[in-house]
Coordinates of C-alpha atoms in Angstrom, one line a residue:
Chain A
M1 CA 39.4 -148.9 -33.7
S2 CA 37.6 -146.1 -35.4
M3 CA 36.0 -146.0 -38.8
T4 CA 34.8 -143.1 -40.9
A5 CA 31.1 -143.1 -41.8
R6 CA 32.0 -144.2 -45.3
Q7 CA 34.0 -147.2 -44.1
R8 CA 31.2 -148.1 -41.7
S9 CA 28.7 -148.1 -44.4
L10 CA 30.9 -150.1 -46.7
T11 CA 31.5 -152.7 -44.0
I12 CA 27.8 -153.1 -43.3
K13 CA 27.2 -153.6 -47.1
A14 CA 30.0 -156.2 -47.3
I15 CA 28.5 -158.1 -44.3
Q16 CA 25.1 -158.1 -45.9
L17 CA 26.5 -159.5 -49.2
I18 CA 28.5 -162.2 -47.4
V19 CA 25.3 -163.3 -45.5
L20 CA 23.4 -163.4 -48.7
V21 CA 26.0 -165.5 -50.5
V22 CA 26.4 -167.9 -47.6
A23 CA 22.6 -168.4 -47.4
V24 CA 22.3 -169.1 -51.2
A25 CA 25.3 -171.4 -51.0
A26 CA 23.8 -173.3 -48.1
L27 CA 20.5 -173.7 -50.0
V28 CA 22.3 -175.0 -53.1
L29 CA 24.4 -177.4 -51.1
A30 CA 21.4 -178.7 -49.2
T31 CA 19.4 -179.4 -52.3
N32 CA 18.9 -183.0 -53.6
W33 CA 19.9 -182.1 -57.2
G34 CA 19.4 -185.5 -58.6
K35 CA 15.7 -185.5 -57.7
V36 CA 15.2 -181.8 -58.5
G37 CA 17.0 -182.0 -61.8
K38 CA 14.7 -184.9 -62.9
T39 CA 11.5 -183.1 -62.0
F40 CA 12.3 -179.5 -62.9
F41 CA 15.2 -179.4 -65.3
N42 CA 14.8 -182.6 -67.4
F43 CA 15.2 -180.6 -70.6
G44 CA 16.3 -183.6 -72.8
E45 CA 13.0 -185.4 -72.2
V46 CA 10.8 -182.4 -73.3
A47 CA 12.7 -181.5 -76.5
P48 CA 9.7 -182.7 -78.6
M49 CA 7.7 -179.7 -77.2
F50 CA 9.7 -177.7 -79.8
P51 CA 9.1 -176.2 -82.2
D52 CA 5.3 -176.2 -81.7
V53 CA 5.5 -174.5 -78.3
I54 CA 7.1 -171.6 -80.1
L55 CA 5.4 -171.7 -83.5
V56 CA 1.9 -172.2 -82.1
G57 CA 2.1 -171.5 -78.4
M58 CA 4.2 -168.4 -78.3
R59 CA 2.5 -167.1 -81.5
N60 CA -0.9 -167.4 -79.8
T61 CA 0.3 -165.9 -76.6
V62 CA 1.6 -162.9 -78.5
L63 CA -1.6 -162.7 -80.6
Y64 CA -3.9 -162.8 -77.6
T65 CA -1.8 -160.4 -75.6
L66 CA -1.3 -157.8 -78.3
G67 CA -4.9 -157.9 -79.4
A68 CA -6.2 -157.5 -75.9
F69 CA -3.7 -154.7 -75.2
A70 CA -4.7 -152.8 -78.3
F71 CA -8.4 -153.1 -77.5
G72 CA -7.7 -152.4 -73.9
L73 CA -5.7 -149.3 -74.8
V74 CA -8.4 -147.8 -77.0
L75 CA -11.2 -148.6 -74.6
G76 CA -9.1 -147.5 -71.6
L77 CA -8.4 -144.1 -73.2
I78 CA -12.1 -143.6 -73.8
L79 CA -12.9 -144.5 -70.2
A80 CA -10.1 -142.3 -68.9
L81 CA -11.5 -139.3 -70.9
M82 CA -15.0 -140.1 -69.7
R83 CA -13.8 -140.2 -66.1
R84 CA -12.5 -136.7 -66.6
S85 CA -15.6 -135.4 -68.4
E86 CA -17.6 -132.6 -67.0
F87 CA -20.8 -134.5 -68.0
G88 CA -21.8 -136.5 -64.9
P89 CA -23.3 -139.6 -66.5
Y90 CA -20.1 -140.2 -68.5
R91 CA -18.1 -140.1 -65.3
W92 CA -20.6 -142.5 -63.5
I93 CA -20.7 -145.0 -66.4
A94 CA -16.9 -145.1 -66.7
T95 CA -16.4 -145.4 -62.9
A96 CA -19.0 -148.3 -62.7
F97 CA -17.3 -150.0 -65.6
I98 CA -13.8 -149.7 -64.2
E99 CA -14.8 -150.8 -60.7
F100 CA -16.6 -153.8 -62.1
F101 CA -13.9 -155.1 -64.4
R102 CA -11.1 -154.4 -61.9
G103 CA -13.0 -156.2 -59.2
V104 CA -14.1 -159.5 -60.8
P105 CA -11.6 -162.2 -61.6
A106 CA -10.3 -162.3 -65.2
L107 CA -11.2 -166.0 -65.3
L108 CA -14.8 -165.1 -64.7
V109 CA -14.8 -162.5 -67.5
M110 CA -13.2 -165.0 -69.8
L111 CA -15.9 -167.6 -69.1
V112 CA -18.8 -165.1 -69.4
V113 CA -17.5 -163.5 -72.6
G114 CA -16.4 -166.8 -74.1
F115 CA -19.6 -168.7 -73.5
G116 CA -22.2 -166.0 -72.7
V117 CA -21.6 -163.5 -75.6
P118 CA -21.9 -166.1 -78.4
M119 CA -25.0 -167.5 -76.6
A120 CA -26.7 -164.2 -76.0
F121 CA -26.2 -162.8 -79.5
E122 CA -26.1 -166.0 -81.4
V123 CA -22.8 -165.2 -83.0
K124 CA -20.1 -167.7 -83.8
W125 CA -16.8 -165.9 -84.2
P126 CA -13.3 -167.3 -83.8
L127 CA -12.0 -168.0 -80.3
W128 CA -9.4 -165.3 -80.5
V129 CA -12.1 -162.7 -80.8
N130 CA -13.6 -163.8 -77.5
V131 CA -10.2 -163.9 -75.8
I132 CA -9.2 -160.4 -77.0
L133 CA -12.7 -159.1 -76.0
A134 CA -12.5 -160.6 -72.5
L135 CA -8.9 -159.8 -71.7
G136 CA -9.3 -156.4 -73.3
L137 CA -12.3 -155.5 -71.1
V138 CA -10.3 -156.4 -68.0
S139 CA -7.1 -154.6 -69.0
S140 CA -9.1 -151.5 -70.2
A141 CA -10.2 -151.0 -66.6
Y142 CA -6.6 -150.9 -65.3
I143 CA -5.3 -149.0 -68.3
A144 CA -8.1 -146.4 -67.8
E145 CA -6.9 -145.7 -64.3
T146 CA -3.3 -145.5 -65.4
L147 CA -4.1 -143.1 -68.2
R148 CA -6.2 -141.0 -66.0
A149 CA -3.3 -140.5 -63.7
G150 CA -1.1 -139.7 -66.7
L151 CA -3.6 -137.1 -68.0
Q152 CA -3.7 -135.5 -64.6
A153 CA 0.0 -135.3 -64.5
V154 CA 0.2 -133.1 -67.6
P155 CA 0.3 -129.5 -66.3
K156 CA -2.9 -127.6 -66.8
G157 CA -0.9 -124.9 -68.7
Q158 CA -0.4 -127.3 -71.6
L159 CA -4.1 -127.5 -72.4
E160 CA -4.5 -123.7 -71.8
A161 CA -1.6 -123.0 -74.2
A162 CA -3.0 -125.3 -76.9
R163 CA -6.5 -123.8 -76.5
S164 CA -5.1 -120.3 -76.6
L165 CA -3.5 -121.2 -80.0
G166 CA -7.0 -121.8 -81.3
M167 CA -7.1 -125.6 -81.0
P168 CA -10.4 -127.1 -80.2
Q169 CA -10.5 -129.3 -77.0
W170 CA -10.3 -132.6 -78.9
R171 CA -7.4 -131.4 -81.1
A172 CA -5.5 -130.1 -78.0
M173 CA -6.0 -133.4 -76.3
I174 CA -4.9 -135.5 -79.2
T175 CA -1.9 -133.4 -80.2
I176 CA -0.6 -131.9 -77.0
V177 CA -2.0 -133.6 -73.8
I178 CA -2.4 -137.3 -74.6
P179 CA 1.1 -137.8 -76.1
Q180 CA 2.6 -136.3 -73.0
A181 CA 0.4 -138.4 -70.8
F182 CA 1.5 -141.6 -72.6
K183 CA 5.1 -140.8 -71.9
I184 CA 4.4 -140.4 -68.2
V185 CA 2.5 -143.7 -68.0
L186 CA 4.9 -145.8 -70.1
P187 CA 6.3 -147.8 -67.2
P188 CA 2.9 -148.7 -65.7
L189 CA 1.6 -149.6 -69.2
T190 CA 4.6 -151.9 -69.7
N191 CA 3.5 -153.5 -66.4
E192 CA 0.0 -153.9 -67.7
I193 CA 1.1 -155.6 -70.9
I194 CA 3.3 -158.0 -68.9
L195 CA 0.3 -158.9 -66.7
L196 CA -1.7 -159.4 -69.8
T197 CA 0.9 -161.8 -71.3
K198 CA 0.4 -164.0 -68.3
D199 CA -3.4 -163.6 -68.1
S200 CA -3.6 -164.9 -71.7
S201 CA -3.0 -168.3 -70.1
L202 CA -6.6 -168.3 -69.0
V203 CA -7.8 -169.2 -72.5
Y204 CA -7.7 -172.8 -71.5
V205 CA -11.1 -172.5 -69.7
L206 CA -12.8 -172.0 -73.0
G207 CA -11.7 -175.4 -74.2
V208 CA -9.2 -174.7 -76.9
M209 CA -8.1 -176.8 -80.0
A210 CA -4.5 -177.7 -80.6
T211 CA -4.0 -174.7 -83.0
Q212 CA -5.3 -172.3 -80.4
Y213 CA -3.0 -173.4 -77.6
E214 CA -0.9 -170.8 -76.0
M215 CA 2.3 -171.4 -74.0
T216 CA 0.8 -172.4 -70.6
K217 CA -1.6 -174.8 -72.2
F218 CA 1.3 -176.4 -74.0
A219 CA 3.3 -176.6 -70.8
N220 CA 0.4 -178.0 -68.8
D221 CA -0.3 -180.8 -71.3
G222 CA 3.4 -181.6 -71.4
I223 CA 3.3 -182.7 -67.8
N224 CA 1.2 -185.7 -68.9
Q225 CA 3.0 -186.2 -72.2
Y226 CA 6.5 -186.5 -71.0
N227 CA 8.1 -188.3 -68.2
A228 CA 9.9 -185.2 -67.0
G229 CA 8.0 -184.0 -63.9
I230 CA 7.0 -180.4 -64.3
T231 CA 9.9 -179.5 -66.6
P232 CA 7.4 -178.5 -69.3
L233 CA 6.2 -175.7 -67.0
V234 CA 9.7 -174.6 -66.4
V235 CA 10.2 -174.4 -70.1
G236 CA 7.0 -172.4 -70.4
G237 CA 8.1 -170.0 -67.6
L238 CA 11.4 -169.4 -69.4
L239 CA 9.6 -168.7 -72.6
Y240 CA 7.5 -166.1 -70.8
L241 CA 10.7 -164.4 -69.8
V242 CA 11.8 -164.5 -73.4
L243 CA 8.8 -162.3 -74.1
T244 CA 8.7 -160.0 -71.1
L245 CA 12.4 -159.1 -70.7
P246 CA 12.8 -157.5 -74.1
L247 CA 9.6 -155.6 -73.5
T248 CA 10.9 -154.2 -70.3
A249 CA 14.2 -153.3 -72.0
L250 CA 12.3 -151.6 -74.8
S251 CA 10.3 -149.5 -72.4
R252 CA 13.4 -148.5 -70.5
W253 CA 15.1 -147.5 -73.7
F254 CA 12.1 -145.5 -74.8
E255 CA 11.9 -143.8 -71.4
R256 CA 15.5 -142.8 -71.6
T257 CA 15.4 -141.4 -75.1
T258 CA 12.2 -139.4 -74.5
Q259 CA 13.5 -138.1 -71.2
A260 CA 16.6 -136.7 -72.9
T261 CA 14.5 -134.5 -75.2
S262 CA 11.6 -133.4 -73.0
R263 CA 13.1 -132.7 -69.6
A264 CA 10.7 -130.4 -67.7
P265 CA 12.2 -126.9 -67.7
K266 CA 13.9 -126.6 -64.4
R267 CA 13.2 -122.9 -63.9
A268 CA 9.5 -123.4 -64.7
T269 CA 9.0 -126.2 -62.2
E270 CA 10.7 -124.1 -59.5
A271 CA 8.4 -121.2 -60.2
A272 CA 5.4 -123.5 -60.4
K273 CA 6.2 -124.7 -57.0
K274 CA 6.5 -121.2 -55.7
E275 CA 3.1 -120.4 -57.2
E276 CA 1.6 -123.5 -55.6
V277 CA 2.9 -122.4 -52.2
A278 CA 1.5 -118.9 -52.7
A279 CA -1.9 -120.3 -53.6
Chain B
M1 CA 16.1 -109.0 -83.8
S2 CA 16.2 -108.0 -87.4
T3 CA 13.1 -108.8 -89.4
S4 CA 9.8 -108.3 -87.6
T5 CA 7.0 -106.8 -89.7
P6 CA 4.5 -104.2 -88.7
V7 CA 1.3 -105.6 -87.5
Q8 CA -1.3 -105.8 -90.3
S9 CA -4.6 -105.5 -88.4
A10 CA -4.5 -104.8 -84.7
A11 CA -7.8 -105.3 -82.9
G12 CA -9.2 -103.2 -80.0
V13 CA -10.8 -104.5 -76.9
R14 CA -14.0 -103.3 -75.2
I15 CA -14.8 -104.6 -71.7
A16 CA -17.9 -103.5 -69.9
G17 CA -19.3 -104.5 -66.5
L18 CA -17.2 -107.6 -66.3
R19 CA -17.7 -109.8 -63.3
K20 CA -16.1 -113.0 -62.3
A21 CA -16.6 -115.0 -59.1
Y22 CA -15.3 -118.4 -57.9
G23 CA -18.2 -119.5 -55.6
E24 CA -18.5 -116.8 -53.0
N25 CA -15.3 -115.2 -53.9
E26 CA -15.8 -112.3 -56.3
V27 CA -12.5 -111.7 -58.1
L28 CA -13.7 -109.1 -60.7
K29 CA -16.3 -106.7 -59.4
G30 CA -17.4 -104.9 -62.6
I31 CA -14.5 -103.9 -64.8
D32 CA -14.8 -101.4 -67.6
L33 CA -11.8 -101.1 -69.9
D34 CA -11.3 -100.1 -73.5
V35 CA -8.2 -100.8 -75.4
A36 CA -7.7 -99.0 -78.8
P37 CA -6.2 -100.9 -81.7
G38 CA -2.4 -100.7 -81.4
E39 CA -2.5 -99.5 -77.8
V40 CA -0.3 -101.0 -75.1
V41 CA -2.0 -101.3 -71.7
C42 CA -0.2 -102.5 -68.6
L43 CA -2.2 -104.0 -65.8
I44 CA -0.5 -103.6 -62.5
G45 CA -1.6 -104.3 -58.9
P46 CA -1.0 -106.5 -55.9
S47 CA -1.3 -110.3 -56.2
G48 CA -5.0 -111.3 -55.9
S49 CA -6.1 -108.0 -57.4
G50 CA -7.8 -109.8 -60.3
K51 CA -5.5 -108.6 -63.1
S52 CA -4.5 -112.0 -64.3
T53 CA -8.2 -113.2 -64.2
L54 CA -9.2 -110.1 -66.2
L55 CA -6.5 -111.0 -68.8
R56 CA -7.6 -114.6 -68.9
C57 CA -11.2 -113.6 -69.4
I58 CA -10.3 -111.8 -72.6
N59 CA -9.6 -115.0 -74.4
L60 CA -12.1 -117.0 -72.3
L61 CA -9.6 -119.1 -70.4
E62 CA -11.9 -117.9 -67.6
T63 CA -15.6 -117.7 -68.2
P64 CA -17.0 -114.3 -67.0
N65 CA -20.2 -114.4 -64.9
A66 CA -21.5 -111.1 -66.3
G67 CA -20.5 -108.3 -68.5
V68 CA -19.4 -107.8 -72.1
I69 CA -16.1 -108.4 -73.8
E70 CA -15.5 -107.5 -77.4
V71 CA -12.3 -108.2 -79.3
G72 CA -12.1 -106.5 -82.7
G73 CA -15.9 -106.4 -83.0
F74 CA -16.1 -110.1 -82.0
T75 CA -18.4 -110.5 -78.9
A76 CA -16.5 -112.9 -76.8
T77 CA -19.2 -113.1 -74.2
D78 CA -21.9 -114.1 -76.7
P79 CA -23.0 -117.6 -75.6
E80 CA -23.0 -118.7 -79.3
V81 CA -19.4 -117.4 -79.9
N82 CA -16.9 -119.7 -81.6
I83 CA -14.3 -119.7 -78.9
D84 CA -11.6 -121.2 -81.1
A85 CA -12.2 -118.6 -83.8
L86 CA -11.8 -115.9 -81.2
R87 CA -8.6 -117.4 -79.7
R88 CA -7.0 -117.7 -83.2
R89 CA -7.0 -113.9 -83.2
V90 CA -5.7 -113.5 -79.7
G91 CA -2.1 -114.5 -78.8
M92 CA -1.4 -115.4 -75.2
V93 CA 1.9 -115.6 -73.4
F94 CA 2.0 -117.2 -70.0
Q95 CA 4.2 -116.8 -66.9
Q96 CA 5.3 -120.4 -67.2
F97 CA 5.8 -120.3 -71.0
N98 CA 3.8 -123.5 -71.4
L99 CA 5.9 -124.6 -74.4
F100 CA 5.0 -128.1 -75.5
P101 CA 7.9 -130.2 -74.2
H102 CA 7.4 -133.1 -76.5
L103 CA 7.7 -131.0 -79.7
T104 CA 10.8 -129.1 -81.1
V105 CA 10.9 -125.4 -80.9
L106 CA 9.9 -125.2 -84.6
R107 CA 7.0 -127.6 -84.2
N108 CA 5.8 -125.6 -81.2
C109 CA 5.5 -122.7 -83.6
T110 CA 4.0 -124.6 -86.5
V111 CA 1.6 -127.2 -84.9
S112 CA -1.3 -124.8 -84.5
Q113 CA -0.7 -123.1 -87.9
V114 CA -0.9 -126.5 -89.6
K115 CA -3.7 -128.1 -87.5
V116 CA -5.9 -125.0 -87.0
L117 CA -5.2 -122.6 -89.8
K118 CA -4.5 -125.5 -92.2
R119 CA -1.4 -123.8 -93.6
P120 CA 0.9 -126.0 -95.6
K121 CA 3.8 -127.3 -93.6
A122 CA 6.4 -125.5 -95.6
E123 CA 4.6 -122.1 -95.3
A124 CA 4.1 -122.6 -91.6
E125 CA 7.7 -123.4 -91.1
A126 CA 8.8 -120.3 -93.1
I127 CA 6.5 -118.2 -90.9
A128 CA 7.7 -119.8 -87.7
L129 CA 11.4 -119.4 -88.6
R130 CA 10.8 -115.7 -89.5
H131 CA 9.3 -115.1 -86.0
L132 CA 12.0 -117.2 -84.3
E133 CA 14.7 -115.2 -86.0
A134 CA 13.0 -112.0 -85.0
V135 CA 13.3 -113.1 -81.4
G136 CA 16.9 -114.1 -82.1
L137 CA 16.4 -117.9 -81.8
G138 CA 16.3 -119.2 -85.3
H139 CA 19.4 -121.3 -84.6
L140 CA 17.5 -123.2 -81.8
A141 CA 14.6 -124.2 -84.1
H142 CA 15.4 -127.9 -83.8
R143 CA 16.0 -128.1 -80.1
F144 CA 13.5 -129.2 -77.5
P145 CA 12.1 -126.7 -75.0
G146 CA 13.8 -128.5 -72.1
E147 CA 17.2 -127.7 -73.6
L148 CA 16.5 -123.9 -73.5
S149 CA 16.8 -121.4 -70.7
G150 CA 13.7 -119.7 -69.3
G151 CA 14.3 -116.5 -71.2
Q152 CA 14.8 -118.4 -74.4
Q153 CA 11.6 -120.4 -73.8
Q154 CA 9.6 -117.3 -73.2
R155 CA 10.9 -115.8 -76.5
V156 CA 9.9 -119.0 -78.3
A157 CA 6.5 -118.7 -76.6
I158 CA 6.1 -115.1 -78.1
A159 CA 7.2 -116.4 -81.5
R160 CA 4.7 -119.2 -81.3
A161 CA 1.9 -116.8 -80.5
L162 CA 2.9 -114.4 -83.3
S163 CA 3.1 -117.2 -85.8
M164 CA -0.7 -117.3 -85.7
D165 CA -0.9 -113.7 -86.9
P166 CA -2.8 -112.5 -83.8
E167 CA -4.6 -109.1 -83.8
L168 CA -4.1 -108.8 -80.0
M169 CA -1.5 -110.1 -77.6
L170 CA -2.0 -110.9 -74.0
F171 CA 0.9 -111.2 -71.6
D172 CA 0.4 -112.8 -68.2
E173 CA 3.4 -111.8 -66.1
P174 CA 5.8 -112.8 -68.9
T175 CA 9.0 -112.1 -67.0
S176 CA 8.0 -113.2 -63.4
A177 CA 9.4 -116.7 -63.8
L178 CA 12.7 -115.6 -65.4
D179 CA 16.2 -115.3 -64.1
P180 CA 16.9 -111.6 -63.7
E181 CA 19.6 -111.6 -66.4
T182 CA 17.2 -112.9 -69.1
V183 CA 14.3 -110.5 -68.4
G184 CA 15.8 -107.8 -70.6
D185 CA 15.7 -109.9 -73.7
V186 CA 12.1 -110.7 -73.3
L187 CA 11.2 -107.1 -72.6
A188 CA 13.1 -105.9 -75.6
I189 CA 11.1 -108.1 -77.9
M190 CA 7.8 -106.9 -76.3
R191 CA 9.0 -103.3 -76.8
K192 CA 9.7 -104.0 -80.5
L193 CA 6.3 -105.6 -80.8
A194 CA 4.6 -102.5 -79.3
Q195 CA 6.5 -100.3 -81.8
D196 CA 5.2 -102.5 -84.6
G197 CA 1.7 -101.5 -83.7
M198 CA 0.5 -104.6 -81.9
T199 CA -2.4 -104.2 -79.4
M200 CA -1.0 -105.5 -76.2
V201 CA -2.5 -106.1 -72.7
V202 CA 0.3 -106.9 -70.3
V203 CA 0.0 -108.0 -66.7
T204 CA 3.4 -107.1 -65.2
H205 CA 5.4 -106.1 -62.2
E206 CA 8.1 -104.5 -64.4
M207 CA 7.4 -100.8 -63.6
G208 CA 10.3 -99.7 -65.8
F209 CA 8.8 -101.4 -68.8
A210 CA 5.3 -100.1 -68.0
R211 CA 6.6 -96.6 -67.7
E212 CA 8.6 -96.7 -70.9
V213 CA 6.3 -98.8 -73.2
A214 CA 2.7 -98.6 -72.0
D215 CA 0.4 -96.1 -73.5
R216 CA -1.7 -96.5 -70.5
V217 CA -1.3 -98.1 -67.1
V218 CA -4.2 -99.6 -65.2
F219 CA -3.9 -100.1 -61.5
M220 CA -6.2 -102.8 -60.1
D221 CA -6.9 -103.8 -56.5
G222 CA -9.6 -105.9 -54.9
G223 CA -11.2 -106.7 -58.3
V224 CA -11.8 -103.1 -59.4
V225 CA -9.9 -100.6 -61.5
V226 CA -8.6 -98.1 -58.9
E227 CA -6.8 -95.8 -61.2
Q228 CA -5.7 -95.5 -64.8
G229 CA -4.0 -93.1 -67.1
A230 CA -0.8 -92.3 -68.8
A231 CA 2.1 -94.4 -67.5
A232 CA 4.0 -91.3 -66.2
E233 CA 0.9 -90.2 -64.3
V234 CA -0.1 -93.5 -62.7
I235 CA 3.4 -94.6 -61.8
G236 CA 5.1 -91.3 -61.4
N237 CA 2.4 -89.4 -59.7
P238 CA -0.4 -91.7 -58.5
S239 CA -3.5 -90.0 -57.1
Q240 CA -5.0 -92.8 -55.2
P241 CA -3.7 -93.9 -51.8
R242 CA -3.9 -97.6 -52.7
T243 CA -1.8 -97.0 -55.8
Q244 CA 0.7 -94.9 -53.9
D245 CA 1.0 -97.7 -51.3
F246 CA 1.4 -100.4 -53.9
L247 CA 4.1 -98.5 -55.9
R248 CA 6.0 -97.7 -52.7
R249 CA 6.2 -101.4 -52.0
V250 CA 7.1 -102.5 -55.5
L251 CA 9.7 -99.7 -56.2
D252 CA 11.3 -100.1 -52.8
P253 CA 11.2 -103.8 -51.9
T254 CA 13.1 -103.2 -48.7
H255 CA 10.2 -101.1 -47.3
V256 CA 9.9 -101.9 -43.6
G257 CA 7.9 -105.0 -42.7
L258 CA 6.5 -105.6 -46.1
E259 CA 7.6 -107.9 -48.8
A260 CA 7.5 -107.1 -52.5
E261 CA 6.1 -109.9 -54.7

């Protein structure tokens, strides 16, 4: 029996699929669904979680996440520009900041900011400010590194062309370089906001009141409130997907539409490669 | 190419004792070069001769280590110079076009007019369209650069530079990245611009263009000006051995054992 390369490759893929289906089927059949259903998927029992888990929990999750992301984006952009500065101290400060906040657990930052800052400066502002501050500090460190990579990926000629048209450095950055960098880093930025969505669950360490609950706190408390095992956590998990999946879809869509209009000129990239080789 | 207008005020350039080094590597070893208002000067020479660096020094994309550059009475090498004010008067066209890929062709030509010269949007667009039509691309104003061919992009880049009403235009190998069949369109626009009285400094390997359009051809090698004079003289009858050798290689790329750029 002889097969063409194409047939061989199709056969191998078919076998892989069959193995996968069989394995999943075996796991499903071996599962004790009665017990699992009661512990994980006992949705009837946890119905009273609604609508507060949405109206309060999801609302707070979104508030904490978006606030922290906005703050992290602004601070991250400043840090990224500082890291690219020709002025040494700017670079050193930004590097130290980034390494610190990337390196310590977000939980720790949350505790220090949540309890330490109000203590140190004798201020008493709403909890969400502390949350956004803490999560924003952590995410700014990651965002800064992402943006730095994006800024580096914009060809040097773009800045040169903008400067040659008489734009001052700051104007060239704002109008020409940064918008292009953002397009490049859109996928990793989406990643960052998804991570933030889940990090917002750390609020519980600050001792929150009922109106300040976000989704995980709701779910966690639900374990004790309802006789449904950890079904409340499963509900919480599904609600996180409700938030993150549209976000991913949105980012994909944005990527597609912007790619259609700003493909890199093919000829130019080829020539650029040639130049690199020559240099 | 219907409606280009004669250049209002063309600036001259004076370069004296210009030196530029990257670390130990001295790229420009004392260049003296004067360009009269309305004059077209082509810089030719082998790669690494410093001709692009010289061009980039004129609008301070490279910072000279020593020497003087004056553009239309503006001393570019004065440490207190307003670089942006200088660059507003000097148009630059790059080998890689460097159009802004996230902006339409029209916005490429208006963005600096609006943001830097503070022209009202409508006026900036009228000026941009006039220049785009002059390079034969008015109909592509609302496309994005990525949708254009290399030759079209380079013509847009020229229109973009002209939209700022420069007094001097610098061209850094404007046709080197182009498909051969689109080179002619770009050169035709540059020829027209020269006829309109623009001061132009052009780094090029197009000997035909240099011979036909340049008032003067400057041959550089090893960071110095080796020979300069009327195009017919330098290209047709070079006096220096280095110039002769370079031209032999460029004009006859099949020359044994050597590769033209």
